[in-house]
XYZ file of C-alpha atoms in Angstrom:
308
model
C 118.985 76.659 -7.759
C 120.713 77.550 -11.211
C 118.225 77.718 -14.355
C 120.601 74.680 -15.678
C 119.257 72.394 -12.510
C 115.350 73.631 -13.455
C 115.613 72.517 -16.443
C 117.007 69.070 -16.180
C 114.451 68.400 -12.795
C 111.224 69.608 -15.198
C 112.691 67.691 -18.225
C 113.194 64.130 -15.788
C 109.709 65.283 -14.310
C 107.865 65.192 -17.847
C 110.162 61.440 -19.033
C 108.135 60.261 -16.187
C 104.907 61.246 -15.994
C 105.287 60.420 -20.183
C 105.887 56.812 -18.731
C 103.402 56.449 -16.167
C 101.797 53.206 -16.689
C 97.573 52.993 -17.408
C 95.453 53.623 -14.462
C 93.852 49.709 -16.149
C 97.760 47.828 -15.226
C 97.400 49.463 -11.329
C 94.708 48.248 -10.982
C 95.044 44.607 -12.223
C 97.338 44.122 -8.698
C 95.796 47.309 -6.819
C 93.337 44.531 -5.256
C 92.198 44.161 -2.091
C 93.074 40.049 -2.849
C 96.904 41.317 -3.418
C 96.863 43.765 -0.817
C 95.443 41.692 1.698
C 96.829 37.871 1.449
C 99.750 36.547 3.862
C 102.484 35.032 1.983
C 102.482 31.903 4.328
C 98.703 31.912 4.998
C 99.760 28.841 6.994
C 101.794 30.440 8.907
C 99.785 34.296 9.323
C 95.782 34.694 9.225
C 94.765 38.097 7.520
C 93.735 38.961 10.683
C 96.680 38.756 12.151
C 98.839 40.257 8.894
C 96.426 43.645 9.261
C 97.423 43.840 13.179
C 100.937 43.892 12.478
C 101.098 46.026 9.263
C 99.264 48.833 12.235
C 101.388 47.642 14.761
C 104.877 48.334 12.348
C 102.831 51.919 11.405
C 101.403 52.555 14.815
C 105.379 52.138 16.535
C 106.720 54.266 13.047
C 104.394 56.937 14.175
C 105.240 56.998 18.048
C 108.643 57.702 16.904
C 107.959 60.562 15.091
C 105.215 61.506 17.268
C 108.437 61.414 20.167
C 110.616 63.179 18.269
C 108.774 66.282 17.272
C 107.404 66.284 20.590
C 110.956 65.743 22.548
C 113.782 68.612 22.137
C 115.731 68.296 18.721
C 119.104 69.349 17.437
C 120.981 71.295 16.309
C 122.697 70.664 12.758
C 125.879 72.083 11.579
C 126.731 71.229 8.104
C 129.872 70.032 6.972
C 129.856 71.674 3.485
C 132.411 71.067 0.760
C 135.766 72.848 0.620
C 134.335 74.609 -2.558
C 131.270 75.240 -1.281
C 130.507 79.234 -0.877
C 128.211 78.483 2.536
C 129.153 79.197 5.802
C 128.444 76.665 7.617
C 125.703 78.146 10.305
C 123.174 76.047 13.179
C 120.450 74.889 11.806
C 117.602 73.966 14.426
C 115.889 70.393 13.599
C 113.360 70.910 16.385
C 109.358 69.837 16.589
C 108.432 69.691 12.441
C 111.597 71.015 11.528
C 112.380 67.519 12.276
C 110.617 66.508 9.762
C 112.817 67.683 6.006
C 115.321 65.367 5.999
C 115.173 62.885 3.342
C 114.689 60.239 5.718
C 112.229 62.040 7.642
C 109.823 61.974 4.250
C 110.434 58.500 3.501
C 109.643 56.931 7.188
C 106.678 59.270 6.880
C 104.968 57.123 4.188
C 106.310 54.286 4.428
C 104.286 54.706 8.310
C 100.937 55.714 5.797
C 101.509 52.417 3.860
C 101.495 50.577 6.183
C 98.725 51.525 7.888
C 96.965 52.339 4.423
C 97.668 48.270 4.071
C 97.010 47.440 7.403
C 93.599 48.618 7.190
C 92.537 47.057 4.333
C 93.904 43.240 5.372
C 91.433 43.829 8.366
C 88.547 44.989 6.231
C 88.492 42.755 4.087
C 88.547 39.864 6.799
C 85.496 41.252 8.109
C 81.946 40.070 8.504
C 80.441 42.537 7.124
C 81.462 44.602 3.537
C 79.226 47.239 3.368
C 80.154 49.534 5.712
C 81.778 53.251 5.600
C 85.091 52.197 5.634
C 85.053 49.262 3.223
C 83.183 51.814 0.662
C 86.947 54.494 1.688
C 88.698 51.937 1.989
C 88.294 49.514 -0.086
C 87.767 52.189 -3.262
C 90.212 51.259 -6.649
C 91.684 55.309 -5.539
C 92.356 53.690 -1.747
C 93.880 50.588 -3.159
C 96.029 52.461 -5.916
C 97.418 54.585 -3.580
C 98.022 51.497 -1.287
C 99.583 50.375 -4.114
C 101.980 52.624 -4.757
C 102.734 54.157 -1.453
C 104.183 50.861 -0.920
C 106.263 50.461 -4.160
C 108.037 53.902 -3.621
C 108.688 53.659 0.333
C 109.568 50.179 0.067
C 112.864 50.612 -1.621
C 112.947 54.708 -1.084
C 113.896 53.181 2.731
C 116.827 50.608 0.736
C 118.002 54.327 -0.445
C 118.175 55.578 2.518
C 119.901 53.317 4.213
C 121.893 52.210 2.127
C 122.921 56.267 1.367
C 123.117 56.681 5.440
C 126.098 53.809 6.524
C 128.254 54.539 3.102
C 127.750 58.343 2.772
C 126.485 60.434 5.029
C 127.852 58.430 8.240
C 131.448 58.734 7.483
C 130.810 62.448 5.902
C 129.291 62.838 9.418
C 132.142 62.049 11.181
C 134.156 64.545 9.800
C 131.791 67.262 11.521
C 131.920 69.545 14.469
C 129.673 66.985 15.938
C 130.373 64.411 14.563
C 128.302 61.660 13.617
C 126.045 61.459 17.365
C 122.587 63.253 14.961
C 122.737 60.020 13.075
C 123.049 58.468 16.496
C 120.374 59.448 18.537
C 117.109 56.561 19.052
C 114.623 57.455 16.517
C 117.744 58.484 13.809
C 118.767 55.171 14.465
C 115.536 53.223 13.277
C 114.617 56.038 10.237
C 117.774 54.419 8.976
C 117.308 50.663 10.135
C 114.159 49.986 11.315
C 112.692 51.382 8.205
C 114.571 48.592 5.198
C 113.572 45.594 7.883
C 110.173 45.789 7.919
C 109.961 46.488 4.141
C 112.111 43.474 2.858
C 109.673 41.656 5.888
C 106.533 43.007 4.022
C 107.935 41.043 0.715
C 109.734 38.538 2.137
C 107.589 37.220 4.777
C 104.210 39.039 5.560
C 102.045 39.697 2.604
C 101.923 40.178 -1.633
C 102.132 43.473 -1.928
C 104.572 43.074 -5.524
C 106.647 45.780 -6.683
C 106.833 46.009 -9.896
C 109.198 47.509 -12.607
C 106.567 49.299 -14.712
C 106.057 51.878 -12.224
C 109.505 52.431 -11.735
C 109.119 56.533 -12.808
C 106.912 56.917 -9.481
C 109.945 56.900 -7.232
C 112.054 59.414 -9.703
C 108.926 61.748 -9.448
C 109.333 61.225 -5.563
C 112.887 62.330 -5.168
C 111.508 65.629 -7.288
C 108.988 65.980 -5.068
C 111.878 66.555 -2.060
C 114.005 67.637 -4.911
C 111.981 71.233 -5.263
C 110.428 70.893 -1.505
C 115.095 71.548 -0.611
C 114.719 74.436 -3.177
C 111.273 76.054 -1.406
C 113.168 75.865 1.943
C 116.991 77.201 1.517
C 116.519 80.567 2.530
C 113.668 79.289 5.026
C 115.906 76.965 7.797
C 118.368 79.898 9.590
C 116.394 83.386 11.024
C 118.989 84.967 9.167
C 117.203 83.789 5.467
C 120.585 82.611 4.226
C 121.127 79.720 2.075
C 121.092 76.041 4.117
C 121.229 73.079 2.815
C 120.602 69.154 5.150
C 122.476 68.040 2.524
C 125.840 68.769 1.795
C 125.388 67.275 -2.046
C 122.773 69.778 -2.829
C 124.342 72.552 -2.184
C 123.421 75.140 -5.340
C 127.089 76.958 -4.849
C 128.831 74.308 -6.252
C 128.246 75.509 -10.074
C 125.707 74.504 -12.361
C 128.057 71.433 -13.115
C 128.443 69.644 -10.192
C 124.118 70.393 -9.178
C 122.867 68.720 -12.164
C 125.044 65.626 -12.445
C 124.537 65.799 -8.530
C 120.972 66.050 -9.261
C 120.683 62.930 -11.843
C 122.460 61.010 -9.945
C 120.011 61.282 -7.392
C 117.716 60.615 -10.049
C 118.741 57.876 -10.678
C 120.011 55.996 -7.548
C 116.458 56.242 -6.839
C 115.145 54.646 -9.926
C 118.544 51.734 -9.786
C 117.478 51.118 -6.132
C 113.293 50.347 -7.164
C 115.274 47.965 -9.616
C 117.262 46.325 -6.339
C 113.609 46.254 -5.008
C 112.088 44.612 -7.233
C 114.839 42.133 -8.672
C 114.535 41.247 -4.604
C 110.702 40.789 -4.350
C 111.832 38.639 -8.315
C 114.178 36.732 -6.872
C 111.733 35.394 -3.488
C 108.572 34.913 -5.443
C 110.463 32.433 -8.338
C 113.091 30.538 -5.978
C 109.486 30.112 -3.547
C 112.641 28.957 -0.604
C 110.029 29.048 2.046
C 110.101 31.329 4.957
C 113.116 30.459 6.767
C 115.281 31.198 3.821
C 113.196 34.343 3.290
C 113.832 35.307 6.600
C 117.879 34.598 5.889
C 117.280 36.933 3.028
C 115.816 39.929 4.849
C 118.911 39.559 7.196
C 121.164 39.688 4.616
C 119.688 42.802 2.853
C 119.477 44.585 6.861
C 123.447 43.687 7.198
C 124.365 45.153 4.458
C 121.516 48.377 4.820
C 121.756 49.523 8.533
C 124.425 51.181 10.560
C 123.937 51.425 14.357
C 127.476 52.661 15.973
C 130.738 54.457 14.303
């Protein structure tokens, strides 16, 4: 990557690390009570909440396993006209199917639902001194459960919106059209992710998405940028540079590359803010179960896409 891009990314990373909230502030919210209390406890019990989360995580995990076990697809990237790269078929079989940012966000959301589900189930058990309680109710596990959801939920909205309004139209101009995005697992990954995330804050539990944790969002994006740079020459056998997202193309020049990276990190923070706003609106309006279901449907209508 251009030197200018590296300087930019490390500068933003330093700024994010410098503005991280104090651990005590995270611990104020990362409690067993917060992570395991149903939003509508007259409709959903703590045990039911736990099993719903576990079920979502299981479905997501099975979708990932199916994607990795079955034959993947050959990506032929549709680079911009000013790019210096030639399009080389990229085999996305097996573990390679996880190189997309969509898969990263999906996997993080899967682990988040699984961990928060286990925490809820254990909080409803008769005993509280088992090895499982010691592990999953430990303060490090509680912090991880909170932060993972706070990063995964807004990122799921970002993924869905970018796929619907940017990647899908761009892919239709390529040789394979939108066939890769219309695969069953792909449709799940950029549609079910946002529905599950909004359902968690609107219908299921009380996990907050707080603005004070916003630095974690760009940091997740920066981690993926580092990964993208790492695999640039490892996607095809010839070792020629290739990118799974056309806008990461470093041959477009330092200026364009820096603008793209800065925009992406900014957009990640913006979507964190948007998801926080949705969470806060639902919390303060207290419109009830049916109103929250309506909001979930509206967000899904805005974010999801299933066909050309």
